[in-house]
PDB file of C-alpha atoms in Angstrom:
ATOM      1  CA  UNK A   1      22.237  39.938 -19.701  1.00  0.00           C
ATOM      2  CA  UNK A   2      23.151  37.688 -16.743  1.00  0.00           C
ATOM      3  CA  UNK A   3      20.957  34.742 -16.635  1.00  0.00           C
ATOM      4  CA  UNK A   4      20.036  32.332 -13.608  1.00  0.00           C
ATOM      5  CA  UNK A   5      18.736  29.279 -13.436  1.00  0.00           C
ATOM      6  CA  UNK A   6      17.338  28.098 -10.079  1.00  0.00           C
ATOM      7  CA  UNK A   7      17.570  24.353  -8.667  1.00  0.00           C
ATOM      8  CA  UNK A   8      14.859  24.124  -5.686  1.00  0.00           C
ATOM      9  CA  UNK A   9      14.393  20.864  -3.639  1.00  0.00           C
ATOM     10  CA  UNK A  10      12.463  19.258  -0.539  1.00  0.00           C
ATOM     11  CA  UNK A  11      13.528  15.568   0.018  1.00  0.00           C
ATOM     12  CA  UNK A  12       9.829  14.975   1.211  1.00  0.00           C
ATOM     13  CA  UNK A  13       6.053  15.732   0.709  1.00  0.00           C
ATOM     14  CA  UNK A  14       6.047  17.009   4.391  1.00  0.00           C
ATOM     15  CA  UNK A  15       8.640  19.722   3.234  1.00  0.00           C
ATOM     16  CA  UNK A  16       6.827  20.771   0.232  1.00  0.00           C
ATOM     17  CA  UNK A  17       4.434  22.422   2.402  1.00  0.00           C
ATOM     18  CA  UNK A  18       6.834  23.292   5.349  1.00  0.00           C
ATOM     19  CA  UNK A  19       6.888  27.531   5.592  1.00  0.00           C
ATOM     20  CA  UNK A  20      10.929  27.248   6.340  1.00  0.00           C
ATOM     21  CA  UNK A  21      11.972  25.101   3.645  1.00  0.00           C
ATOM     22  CA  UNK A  22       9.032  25.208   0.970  1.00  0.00           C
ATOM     23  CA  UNK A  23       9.926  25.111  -2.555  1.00  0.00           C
ATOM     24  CA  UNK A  24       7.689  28.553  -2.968  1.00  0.00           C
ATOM     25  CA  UNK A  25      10.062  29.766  -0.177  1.00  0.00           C
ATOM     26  CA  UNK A  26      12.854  28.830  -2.242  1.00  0.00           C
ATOM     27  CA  UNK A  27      12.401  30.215  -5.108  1.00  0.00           C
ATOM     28  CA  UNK A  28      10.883  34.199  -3.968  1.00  0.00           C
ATOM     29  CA  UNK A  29      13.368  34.531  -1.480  1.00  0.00           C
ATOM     30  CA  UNK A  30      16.162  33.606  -4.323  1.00  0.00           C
ATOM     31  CA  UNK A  31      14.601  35.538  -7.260  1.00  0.00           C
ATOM     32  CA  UNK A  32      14.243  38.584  -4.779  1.00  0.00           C
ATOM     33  CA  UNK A  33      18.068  38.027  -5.079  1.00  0.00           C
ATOM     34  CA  UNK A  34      18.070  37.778  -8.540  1.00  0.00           C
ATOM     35  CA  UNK A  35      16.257  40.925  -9.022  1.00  0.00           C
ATOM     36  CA  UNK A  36      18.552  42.645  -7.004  1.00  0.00           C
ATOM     37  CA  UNK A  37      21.523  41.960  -8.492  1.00  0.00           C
ATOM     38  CA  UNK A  38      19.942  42.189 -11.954  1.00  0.00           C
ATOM     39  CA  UNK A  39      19.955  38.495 -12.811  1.00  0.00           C
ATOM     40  CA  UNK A  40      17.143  37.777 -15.176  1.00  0.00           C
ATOM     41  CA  UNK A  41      15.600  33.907 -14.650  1.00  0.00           C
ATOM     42  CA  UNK A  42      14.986  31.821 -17.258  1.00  0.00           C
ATOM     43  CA  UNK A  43      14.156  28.687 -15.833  1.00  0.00           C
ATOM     44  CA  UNK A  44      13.253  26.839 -12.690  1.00  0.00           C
ATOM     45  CA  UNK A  45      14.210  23.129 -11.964  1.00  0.00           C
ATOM     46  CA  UNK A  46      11.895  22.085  -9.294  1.00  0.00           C
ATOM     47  CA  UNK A  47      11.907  18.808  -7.299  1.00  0.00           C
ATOM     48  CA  UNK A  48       8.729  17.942  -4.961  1.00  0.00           C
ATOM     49  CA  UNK A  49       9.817  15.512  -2.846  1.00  0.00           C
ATOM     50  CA  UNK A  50      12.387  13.475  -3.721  1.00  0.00           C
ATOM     51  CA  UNK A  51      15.337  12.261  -2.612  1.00  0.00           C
ATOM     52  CA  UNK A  52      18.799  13.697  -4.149  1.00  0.00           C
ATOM     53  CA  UNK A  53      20.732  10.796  -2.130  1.00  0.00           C
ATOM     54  CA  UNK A  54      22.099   9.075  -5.250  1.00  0.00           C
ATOM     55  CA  UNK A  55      25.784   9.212  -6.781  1.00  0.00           C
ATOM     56  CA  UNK A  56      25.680  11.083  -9.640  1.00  0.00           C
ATOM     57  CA  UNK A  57      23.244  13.652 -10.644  1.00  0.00           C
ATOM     58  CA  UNK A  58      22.148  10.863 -13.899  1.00  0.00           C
ATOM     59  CA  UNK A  59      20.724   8.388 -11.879  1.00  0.00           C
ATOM     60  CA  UNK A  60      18.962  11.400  -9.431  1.00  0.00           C
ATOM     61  CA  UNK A  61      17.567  12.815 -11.945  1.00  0.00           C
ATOM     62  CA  UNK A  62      16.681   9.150 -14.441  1.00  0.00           C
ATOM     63  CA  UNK A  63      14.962   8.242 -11.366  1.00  0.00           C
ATOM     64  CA  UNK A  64      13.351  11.477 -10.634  1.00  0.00           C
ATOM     65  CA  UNK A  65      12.051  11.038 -14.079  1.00  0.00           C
ATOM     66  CA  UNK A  66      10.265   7.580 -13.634  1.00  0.00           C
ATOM     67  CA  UNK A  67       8.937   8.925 -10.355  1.00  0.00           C
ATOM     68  CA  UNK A  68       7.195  11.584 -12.866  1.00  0.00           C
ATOM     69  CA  UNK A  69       9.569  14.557 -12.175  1.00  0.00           C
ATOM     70  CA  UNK A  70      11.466  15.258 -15.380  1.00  0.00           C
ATOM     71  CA  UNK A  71      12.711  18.459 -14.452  1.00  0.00           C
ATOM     72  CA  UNK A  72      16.099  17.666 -13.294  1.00  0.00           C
ATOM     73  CA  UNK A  73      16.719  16.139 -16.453  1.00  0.00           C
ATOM     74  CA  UNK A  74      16.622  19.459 -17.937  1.00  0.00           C
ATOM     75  CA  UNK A  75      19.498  20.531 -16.298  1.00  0.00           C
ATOM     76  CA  UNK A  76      22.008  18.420 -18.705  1.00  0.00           C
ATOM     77  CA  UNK A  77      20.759  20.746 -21.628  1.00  0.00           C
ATOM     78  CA  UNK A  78      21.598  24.178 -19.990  1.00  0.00           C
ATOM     79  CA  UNK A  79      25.055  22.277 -19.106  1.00  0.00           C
ATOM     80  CA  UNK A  80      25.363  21.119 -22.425  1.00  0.00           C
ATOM     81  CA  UNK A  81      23.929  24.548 -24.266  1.00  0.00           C
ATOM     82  CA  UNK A  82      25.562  26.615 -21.600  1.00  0.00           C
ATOM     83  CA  UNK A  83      22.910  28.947 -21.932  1.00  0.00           C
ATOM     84  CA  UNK A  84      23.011  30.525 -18.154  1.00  0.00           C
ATOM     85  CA  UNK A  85      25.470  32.600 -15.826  1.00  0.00           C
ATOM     86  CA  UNK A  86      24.278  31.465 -12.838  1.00  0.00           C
ATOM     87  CA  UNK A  87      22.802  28.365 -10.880  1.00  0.00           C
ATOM     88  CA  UNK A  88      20.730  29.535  -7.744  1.00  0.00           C
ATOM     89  CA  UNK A  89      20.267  27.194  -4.866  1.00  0.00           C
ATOM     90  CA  UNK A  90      18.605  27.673  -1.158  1.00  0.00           C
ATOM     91  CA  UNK A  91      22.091  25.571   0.110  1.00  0.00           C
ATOM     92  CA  UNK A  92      24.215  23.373  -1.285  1.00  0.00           C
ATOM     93  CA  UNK A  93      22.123  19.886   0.141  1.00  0.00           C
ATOM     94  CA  UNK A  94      19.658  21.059  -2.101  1.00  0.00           C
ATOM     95  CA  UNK A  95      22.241  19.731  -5.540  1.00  0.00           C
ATOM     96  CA  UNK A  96      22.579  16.478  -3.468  1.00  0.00           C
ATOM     97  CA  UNK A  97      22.928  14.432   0.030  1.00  0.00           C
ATOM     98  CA  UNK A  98      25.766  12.629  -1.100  1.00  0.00           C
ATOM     99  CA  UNK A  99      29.939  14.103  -1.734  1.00  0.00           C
ATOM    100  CA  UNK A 100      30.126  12.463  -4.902  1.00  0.00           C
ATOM    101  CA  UNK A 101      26.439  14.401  -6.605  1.00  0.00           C
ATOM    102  CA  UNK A 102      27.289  17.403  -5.027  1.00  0.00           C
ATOM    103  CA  UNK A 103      30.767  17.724  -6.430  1.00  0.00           C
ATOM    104  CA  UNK A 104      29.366  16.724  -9.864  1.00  0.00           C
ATOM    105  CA  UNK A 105      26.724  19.500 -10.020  1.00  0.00           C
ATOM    106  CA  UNK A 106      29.221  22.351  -8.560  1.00  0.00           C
ATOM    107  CA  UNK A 107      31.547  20.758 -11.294  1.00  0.00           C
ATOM    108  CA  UNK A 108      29.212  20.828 -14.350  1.00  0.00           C
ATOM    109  CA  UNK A 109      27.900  24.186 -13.418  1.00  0.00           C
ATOM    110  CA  UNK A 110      31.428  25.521 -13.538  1.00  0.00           C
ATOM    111  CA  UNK A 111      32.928  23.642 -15.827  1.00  0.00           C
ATOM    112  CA  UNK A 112      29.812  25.524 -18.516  1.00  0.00           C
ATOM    113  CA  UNK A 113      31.400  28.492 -17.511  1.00  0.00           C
ATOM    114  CA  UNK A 114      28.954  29.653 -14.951  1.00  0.00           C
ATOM    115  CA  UNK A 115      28.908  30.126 -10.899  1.00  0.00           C
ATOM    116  CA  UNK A 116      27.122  28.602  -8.552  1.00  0.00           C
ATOM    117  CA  UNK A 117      25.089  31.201  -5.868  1.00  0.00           C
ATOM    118  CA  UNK A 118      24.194  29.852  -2.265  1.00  0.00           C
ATOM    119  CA  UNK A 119      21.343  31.398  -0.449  1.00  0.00           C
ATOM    120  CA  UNK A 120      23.256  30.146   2.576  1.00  0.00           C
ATOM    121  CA  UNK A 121      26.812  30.326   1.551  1.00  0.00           C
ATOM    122  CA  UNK A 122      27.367  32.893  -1.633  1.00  0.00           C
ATOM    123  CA  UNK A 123      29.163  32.744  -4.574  1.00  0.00           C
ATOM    124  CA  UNK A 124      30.927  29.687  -5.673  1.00  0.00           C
ATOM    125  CA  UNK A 125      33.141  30.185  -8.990  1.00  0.00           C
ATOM    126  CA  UNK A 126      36.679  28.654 -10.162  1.00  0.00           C
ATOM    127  CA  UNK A 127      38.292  30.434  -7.016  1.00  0.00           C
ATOM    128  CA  UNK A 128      36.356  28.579  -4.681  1.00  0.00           C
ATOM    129  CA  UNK A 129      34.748  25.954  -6.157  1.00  0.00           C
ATOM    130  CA  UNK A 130      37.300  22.991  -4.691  1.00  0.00           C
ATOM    131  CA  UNK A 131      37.349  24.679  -0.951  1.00  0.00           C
ATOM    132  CA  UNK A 132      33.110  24.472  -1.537  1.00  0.00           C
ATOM    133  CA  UNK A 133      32.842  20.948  -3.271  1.00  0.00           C
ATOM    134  CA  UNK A 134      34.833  19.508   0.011  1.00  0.00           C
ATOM    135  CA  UNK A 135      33.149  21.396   2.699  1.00  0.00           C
ATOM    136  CA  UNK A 136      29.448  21.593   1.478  1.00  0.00           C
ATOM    137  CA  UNK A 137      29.686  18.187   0.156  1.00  0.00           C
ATOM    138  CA  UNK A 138      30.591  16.860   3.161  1.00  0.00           C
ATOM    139  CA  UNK A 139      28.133  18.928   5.084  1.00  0.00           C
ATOM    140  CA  UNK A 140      25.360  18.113   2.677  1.00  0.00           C
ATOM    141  CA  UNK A 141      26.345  14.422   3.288  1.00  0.00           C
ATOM    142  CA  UNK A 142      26.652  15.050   7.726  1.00  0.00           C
ATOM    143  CA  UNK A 143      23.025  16.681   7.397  1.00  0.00           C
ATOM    144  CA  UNK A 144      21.471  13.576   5.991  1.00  0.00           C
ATOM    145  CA  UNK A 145      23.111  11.308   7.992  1.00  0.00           C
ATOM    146  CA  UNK A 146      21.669  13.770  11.400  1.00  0.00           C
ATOM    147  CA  UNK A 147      17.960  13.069   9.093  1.00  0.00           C
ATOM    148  CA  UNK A 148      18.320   9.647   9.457  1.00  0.00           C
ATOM    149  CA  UNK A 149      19.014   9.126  12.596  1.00  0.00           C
ATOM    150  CA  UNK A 150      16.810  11.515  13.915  1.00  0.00           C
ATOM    151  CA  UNK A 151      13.702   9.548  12.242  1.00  0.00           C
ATOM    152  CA  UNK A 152      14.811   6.328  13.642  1.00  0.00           C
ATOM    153  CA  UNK A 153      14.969   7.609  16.878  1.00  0.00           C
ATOM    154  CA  UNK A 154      11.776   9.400  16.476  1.00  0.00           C
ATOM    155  CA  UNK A 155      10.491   6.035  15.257  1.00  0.00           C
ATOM    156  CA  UNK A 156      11.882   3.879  18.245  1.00  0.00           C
ATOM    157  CA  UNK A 157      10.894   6.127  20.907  1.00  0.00           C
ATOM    158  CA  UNK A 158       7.113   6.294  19.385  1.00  0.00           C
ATOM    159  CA  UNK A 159       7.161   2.180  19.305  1.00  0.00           C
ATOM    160  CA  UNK A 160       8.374   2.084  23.065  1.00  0.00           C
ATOM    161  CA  UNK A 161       5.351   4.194  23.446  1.00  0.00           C
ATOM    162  CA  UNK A 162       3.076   1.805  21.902  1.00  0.00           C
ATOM    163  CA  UNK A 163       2.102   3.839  19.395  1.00  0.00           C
ATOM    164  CA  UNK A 164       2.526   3.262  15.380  1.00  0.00           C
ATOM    165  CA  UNK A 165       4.597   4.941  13.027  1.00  0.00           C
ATOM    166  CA  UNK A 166       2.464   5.792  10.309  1.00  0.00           C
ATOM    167  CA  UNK A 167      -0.763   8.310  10.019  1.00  0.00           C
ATOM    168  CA  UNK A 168      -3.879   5.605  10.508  1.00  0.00           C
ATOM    169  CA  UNK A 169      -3.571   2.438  13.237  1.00  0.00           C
ATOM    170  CA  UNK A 170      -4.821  -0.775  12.105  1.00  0.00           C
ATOM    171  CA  UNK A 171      -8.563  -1.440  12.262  1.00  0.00           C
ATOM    172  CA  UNK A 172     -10.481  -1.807  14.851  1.00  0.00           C
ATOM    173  CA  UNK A 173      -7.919   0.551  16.532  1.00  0.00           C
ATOM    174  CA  UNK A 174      -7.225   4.652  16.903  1.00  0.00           C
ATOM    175  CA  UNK A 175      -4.796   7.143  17.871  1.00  0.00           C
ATOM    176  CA  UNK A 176      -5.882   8.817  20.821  1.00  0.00           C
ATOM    177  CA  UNK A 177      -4.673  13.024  20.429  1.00  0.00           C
ATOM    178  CA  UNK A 178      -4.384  15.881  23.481  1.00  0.00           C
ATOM    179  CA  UNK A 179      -5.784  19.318  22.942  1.00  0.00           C
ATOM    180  CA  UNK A 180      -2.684  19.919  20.905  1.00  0.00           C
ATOM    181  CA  UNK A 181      -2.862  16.824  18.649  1.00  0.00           C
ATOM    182  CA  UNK A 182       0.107  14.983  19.992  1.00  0.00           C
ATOM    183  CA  UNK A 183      -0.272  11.225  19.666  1.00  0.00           C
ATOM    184  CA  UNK A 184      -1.092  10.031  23.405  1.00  0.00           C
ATOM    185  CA  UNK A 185      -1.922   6.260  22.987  1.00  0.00           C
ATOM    186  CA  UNK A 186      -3.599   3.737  20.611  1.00  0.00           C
ATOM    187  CA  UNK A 187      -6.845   2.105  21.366  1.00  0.00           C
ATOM    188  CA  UNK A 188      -9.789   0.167  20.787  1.00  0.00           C
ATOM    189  CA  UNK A 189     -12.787   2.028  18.661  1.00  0.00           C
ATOM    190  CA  UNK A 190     -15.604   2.586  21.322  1.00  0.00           C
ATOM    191  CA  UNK A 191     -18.142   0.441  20.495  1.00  0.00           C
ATOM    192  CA  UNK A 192     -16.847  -1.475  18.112  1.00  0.00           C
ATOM    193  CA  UNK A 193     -15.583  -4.627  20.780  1.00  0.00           C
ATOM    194  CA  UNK A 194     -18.288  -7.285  20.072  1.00  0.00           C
ATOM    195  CA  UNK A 195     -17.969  -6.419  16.245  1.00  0.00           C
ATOM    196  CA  UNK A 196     -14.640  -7.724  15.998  1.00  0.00           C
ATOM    197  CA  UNK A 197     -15.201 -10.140  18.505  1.00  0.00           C
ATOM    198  CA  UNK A 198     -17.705 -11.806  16.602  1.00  0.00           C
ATOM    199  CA  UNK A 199     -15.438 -11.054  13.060  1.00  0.00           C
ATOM    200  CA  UNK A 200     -13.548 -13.161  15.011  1.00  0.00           C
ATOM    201  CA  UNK A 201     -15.299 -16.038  16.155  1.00  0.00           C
ATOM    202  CA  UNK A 202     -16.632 -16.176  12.610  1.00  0.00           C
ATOM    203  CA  UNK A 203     -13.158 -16.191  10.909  1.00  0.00           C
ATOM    204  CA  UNK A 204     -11.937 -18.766  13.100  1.00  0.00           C
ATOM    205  CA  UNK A 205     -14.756 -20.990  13.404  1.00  0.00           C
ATOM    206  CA  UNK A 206     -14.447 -21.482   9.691  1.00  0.00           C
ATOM    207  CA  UNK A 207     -10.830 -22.048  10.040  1.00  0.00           C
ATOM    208  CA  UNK A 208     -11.696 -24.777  12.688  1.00  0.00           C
ATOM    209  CA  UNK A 209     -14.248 -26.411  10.061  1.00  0.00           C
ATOM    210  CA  UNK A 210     -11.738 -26.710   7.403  1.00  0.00           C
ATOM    211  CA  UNK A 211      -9.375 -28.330   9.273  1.00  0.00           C
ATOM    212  CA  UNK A 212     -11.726 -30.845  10.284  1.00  0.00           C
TER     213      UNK A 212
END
Protein backbone atom coordinates (compact mmCIF):
# COMPACT_ATOMS: atom_id res chain seq x y z
CA UNK A 1 0.00 0.00 0.00
CA UNK A 2 1.28 3.44 -1.09
CA UNK A 3 0.52 5.97 1.47
CA UNK A 4 0.22 9.92 1.17
CA UNK A 5 0.30 12.39 3.39
CA UNK A 6 -1.00 15.82 2.32
CA UNK A 7 0.54 19.34 3.47
CA UNK A 8 -2.27 22.11 2.63
CA UNK A 9 -1.66 25.87 3.33
CA UNK A 10 -3.22 29.52 2.91
CA UNK A 11 -0.82 32.24 4.29
CA UNK A 12 -4.07 34.20 5.30
CA UNK A 13 -7.69 34.06 6.72
CA UNK A 14 -8.82 35.76 3.41
CA UNK A 15 -7.44 32.58 1.55
CA UNK A 16 -9.02 30.11 3.75
CA UNK A 17 -12.20 30.96 2.22
CA UNK A 18 -10.89 31.96 -1.31
CA UNK A 19 -12.65 29.21 -4.03
CA UNK A 20 -9.04 29.14 -6.01
CA UNK A 21 -6.78 28.53 -3.28
CA UNK A 22 -9.02 27.15 -0.29
CA UNK A 23 -7.60 24.58 1.85
CA UNK A 24 -10.97 22.36 1.00
CA UNK A 25 -9.81 23.02 -2.62
CA UNK A 26 -6.59 21.67 -1.76
CA UNK A 27 -7.11 18.80 -0.40
CA UNK A 28 -10.31 17.16 -2.95
CA UNK A 29 -8.63 18.19 -5.88
CA UNK A 30 -5.28 16.29 -4.48
CA UNK A 31 -7.01 13.21 -2.96
CA UNK A 32 -9.00 12.92 -6.35
CA UNK A 33 -5.30 12.36 -7.35
CA UNK A 34 -4.63 10.10 -4.80
CA UNK A 35 -7.49 7.95 -5.60
CA UNK A 36 -6.48 7.74 -8.96
CA UNK A 37 -3.30 6.59 -8.71
CA UNK A 38 -4.25 4.32 -5.80
CA UNK A 39 -2.56 6.26 -3.01
CA UNK A 40 -4.39 5.64 0.19
CA UNK A 41 -4.24 8.97 2.75
CA UNK A 42 -3.50 8.69 6.05
CA UNK A 43 -3.16 12.01 7.26
CA UNK A 44 -3.71 15.65 6.54
CA UNK A 45 -1.42 18.52 7.85
CA UNK A 46 -3.49 21.56 7.55
CA UNK A 47 -2.44 25.21 8.10
CA UNK A 48 -5.30 28.05 8.27
CA UNK A 49 -3.65 30.99 7.81
CA UNK A 50 -0.36 31.28 8.59
CA UNK A 51 2.60 32.32 7.35
CA UNK A 52 5.35 29.59 6.17
CA UNK A 53 7.96 32.62 5.71
CA UNK A 54 10.41 31.36 8.35
CA UNK A 55 13.89 29.48 7.85
CA UNK A 56 13.48 26.21 8.77
CA UNK A 57 10.40 24.21 8.92
CA UNK A 58 11.11 24.06 13.29
CA UNK A 59 10.54 27.46 13.93
CA UNK A 60 7.31 27.44 11.15
CA UNK A 61 5.88 24.98 12.61
CA UNK A 62 7.02 25.92 16.89
CA UNK A 63 5.36 29.03 15.98
CA UNK A 64 2.45 27.63 14.20
CA UNK A 65 2.03 25.78 17.38
CA UNK A 66 1.81 28.81 19.85
CA UNK A 67 -0.47 30.44 17.30
CA UNK A 68 -2.73 27.19 18.17
CA UNK A 69 -1.96 25.17 14.96
CA UNK A 70 -0.04 22.08 16.01
CA UNK A 71 -0.41 20.28 12.96
CA UNK A 72 2.76 20.98 11.26
CA UNK A 73 4.46 19.70 14.12
CA UNK A 74 3.23 16.40 13.21
CA UNK A 75 5.09 16.25 10.28
CA UNK A 76 8.61 15.53 12.19
CA UNK A 77 7.00 12.13 13.35
CA UNK A 78 6.05 10.75 9.83
CA UNK A 79 9.79 12.01 8.95
CA UNK A 80 11.09 10.42 11.82
CA UNK A 81 8.67 7.06 11.64
CA UNK A 82 8.84 7.19 7.90
CA UNK A 83 5.55 5.86 7.81
CA UNK A 84 4.37 7.40 4.21
CA UNK A 85 5.32 7.13 0.36
CA UNK A 86 4.25 10.23 -0.56
CA UNK A 87 3.90 14.02 0.52
CA UNK A 88 1.05 15.81 -1.52
CA UNK A 89 1.15 19.53 -1.95
CA UNK A 90 -1.14 22.11 -4.14
CA UNK A 91 2.65 23.77 -5.18
CA UNK A 92 5.69 23.89 -3.76
CA UNK A 93 5.05 27.69 -1.83
CA UNK A 94 2.72 25.80 0.02
CA UNK A 95 6.14 23.80 2.16
CA UNK A 96 7.46 27.42 2.52
CA UNK A 97 8.06 31.21 1.16
CA UNK A 98 11.53 31.11 1.88
CA UNK A 99 14.75 28.84 -0.24
CA UNK A 100 16.12 27.72 2.86
CA UNK A 101 12.29 25.91 4.38
CA UNK A 102 11.54 24.78 1.15
CA UNK A 103 14.74 22.91 0.54
CA UNK A 104 14.46 21.46 4.08
CA UNK A 105 10.97 19.96 3.61
CA UNK A 106 11.78 18.53 -0.11
CA UNK A 107 14.96 17.26 1.80
CA UNK A 108 13.34 15.53 4.83
CA UNK A 109 10.62 14.13 2.71
CA UNK A 110 13.23 12.44 0.58
CA UNK A 111 15.73 11.84 2.68
CA UNK A 112 12.59 9.27 4.69
CA UNK A 113 12.61 7.63 1.59
CA UNK A 114 9.53 9.09 0.10
CA UNK A 115 8.63 11.61 -2.98
CA UNK A 116 7.29 14.65 -2.99
CA UNK A 117 3.95 15.14 -5.58
CA UNK A 118 3.13 18.76 -6.92
CA UNK A 119 -0.36 19.52 -7.95
CA UNK A 120 1.38 22.13 -10.08
CA UNK A 121 4.66 20.60 -10.91
CA UNK A 122 4.60 16.50 -10.45
CA UNK A 123 6.74 14.19 -9.04
CA UNK A 124 9.77 15.18 -7.17
CA UNK A 125 12.08 12.09 -6.05
CA UNK A 126 16.08 11.63 -5.75
CA UNK A 127 16.27 12.30 -9.65
CA UNK A 128 14.93 15.58 -9.39
CA UNK A 129 14.83 16.67 -6.15
CA UNK A 130 18.11 19.24 -6.44
CA UNK A 131 16.84 20.68 -10.07
CA UNK A 132 13.23 21.24 -7.82
CA UNK A 133 14.74 22.50 -4.42
CA UNK A 134 16.59 25.40 -6.64
CA UNK A 135 13.86 26.31 -8.96
CA UNK A 136 10.67 26.04 -6.73
CA UNK A 137 12.52 27.41 -3.88
CA UNK A 138 13.39 30.25 -5.55
CA UNK A 139 10.02 30.65 -7.13
CA UNK A 140 8.27 30.06 -3.85
CA UNK A 141 10.59 32.83 -2.48
CA UNK A 142 9.88 35.45 -6.06
CA UNK A 143 6.01 34.80 -5.34
CA UNK A 144 6.15 36.25 -1.89
CA UNK A 145 8.23 38.89 -2.59
CA UNK A 146 5.37 39.87 -5.85
CA UNK A 147 2.72 39.45 -2.33
CA UNK A 148 4.40 41.99 -0.69
CA UNK A 149 4.73 44.41 -2.85
CA UNK A 150 1.55 44.12 -4.29
CA UNK A 151 -0.13 44.90 -0.71
CA UNK A 152 1.97 47.88 -0.21
CA UNK A 153 1.06 49.23 -3.29
CA UNK A 154 -2.48 48.34 -2.79
CA UNK A 155 -2.03 50.05 0.58
CA UNK A 156 -0.37 53.35 -0.78
CA UNK A 157 -2.62 53.86 -3.57
CA UNK A 158 -5.83 53.42 -1.08
CA UNK A 159 -4.06 56.18 1.40
CA UNK A 160 -3.54 58.64 -1.65
CA UNK A 161 -7.19 58.04 -1.95
CA UNK A 162 -7.97 59.05 1.46
CA UNK A 163 -9.29 56.08 2.39
CA UNK A 164 -8.02 53.58 5.36
CA UNK A 165 -6.48 50.38 5.16
CA UNK A 166 -8.30 48.31 7.40
CA UNK A 167 -12.19 47.00 7.41
CA UNK A 168 -13.93 49.81 9.93
CA UNK A 169 -12.78 53.83 9.79
CA UNK A 170 -12.37 55.49 13.00
CA UNK A 171 -15.47 56.78 14.79
CA UNK A 172 -17.45 59.22 13.98
CA UNK A 173 -16.41 58.28 10.38
CA UNK A 174 -17.56 55.58 7.40
CA UNK A 175 -16.59 54.08 4.27
CA UNK A 176 -18.73 55.20 1.66
CA UNK A 177 -19.34 51.80 -1.06
CA UNK A 178 -20.77 51.92 -5.00
CA UNK A 179 -23.37 49.45 -6.10
CA UNK A 180 -20.52 47.01 -6.29
CA UNK A 181 -19.02 47.59 -2.81
CA UNK A 182 -15.82 49.22 -3.85
CA UNK A 183 -14.53 51.65 -1.23
CA UNK A 184 -15.38 55.25 -2.79
CA UNK A 185 -14.48 57.71 0.08
CA UNK A 186 -14.54 58.11 3.90
CA UNK A 187 -16.88 60.39 5.66
CA UNK A 188 -18.61 61.88 8.40
CA UNK A 189 -21.73 59.70 9.98
CA UNK A 190 -24.91 61.72 8.94
CA UNK A 191 -26.15 63.11 11.81
CA UNK A 192 -23.81 62.51 14.09
CA UNK A 193 -21.80 66.30 13.59
CA UNK A 194 -22.99 68.15 16.76
CA UNK A 195 -22.45 64.82 18.78
CA UNK A 196 -18.89 64.90 18.38
CA UNK A 197 -18.79 68.42 18.30
CA UNK A 198 -20.02 68.72 21.62
CA UNK A 199 -17.73 65.28 22.73
CA UNK A 200 -15.48 67.73 21.86
CA UNK A 201 -16.03 70.85 23.48
CA UNK A 202 -16.59 68.72 26.57
CA UNK A 203 -13.20 66.87 26.36
CA UNK A 204 -11.39 69.93 25.87
CA UNK A 205 -13.04 72.22 28.12
CA UNK A 206 -11.95 69.90 30.87
CA UNK A 207 -8.54 69.83 29.50
CA UNK A 208 -8.60 73.73 29.63
CA UNK A 209 -9.78 73.51 33.46
CA UNK A 210 -6.98 71.37 34.48
CA UNK A 211 -4.49 73.33 33.19
CA UNK A 212 -5.71 76.22 34.93
Amino acid sequence: MITAVIFRAVSSKAQATDDKVSLEVQESQLRAVASERGWTVVDVISVPGFSRDYYNYREFAESAADAGIRDPLRMFDHWNKRDFNVLMVWDGSRMGRKASIFAEVVSRTIDAGAIVYSHADGVIDKSNAGMYMAMGGYRAAGELETLKARAKYAKEKRAARGLPNYSQPILPHRIVRSELGKAQRVELVPGQERLWVDLATLLLGDSEQGIQ
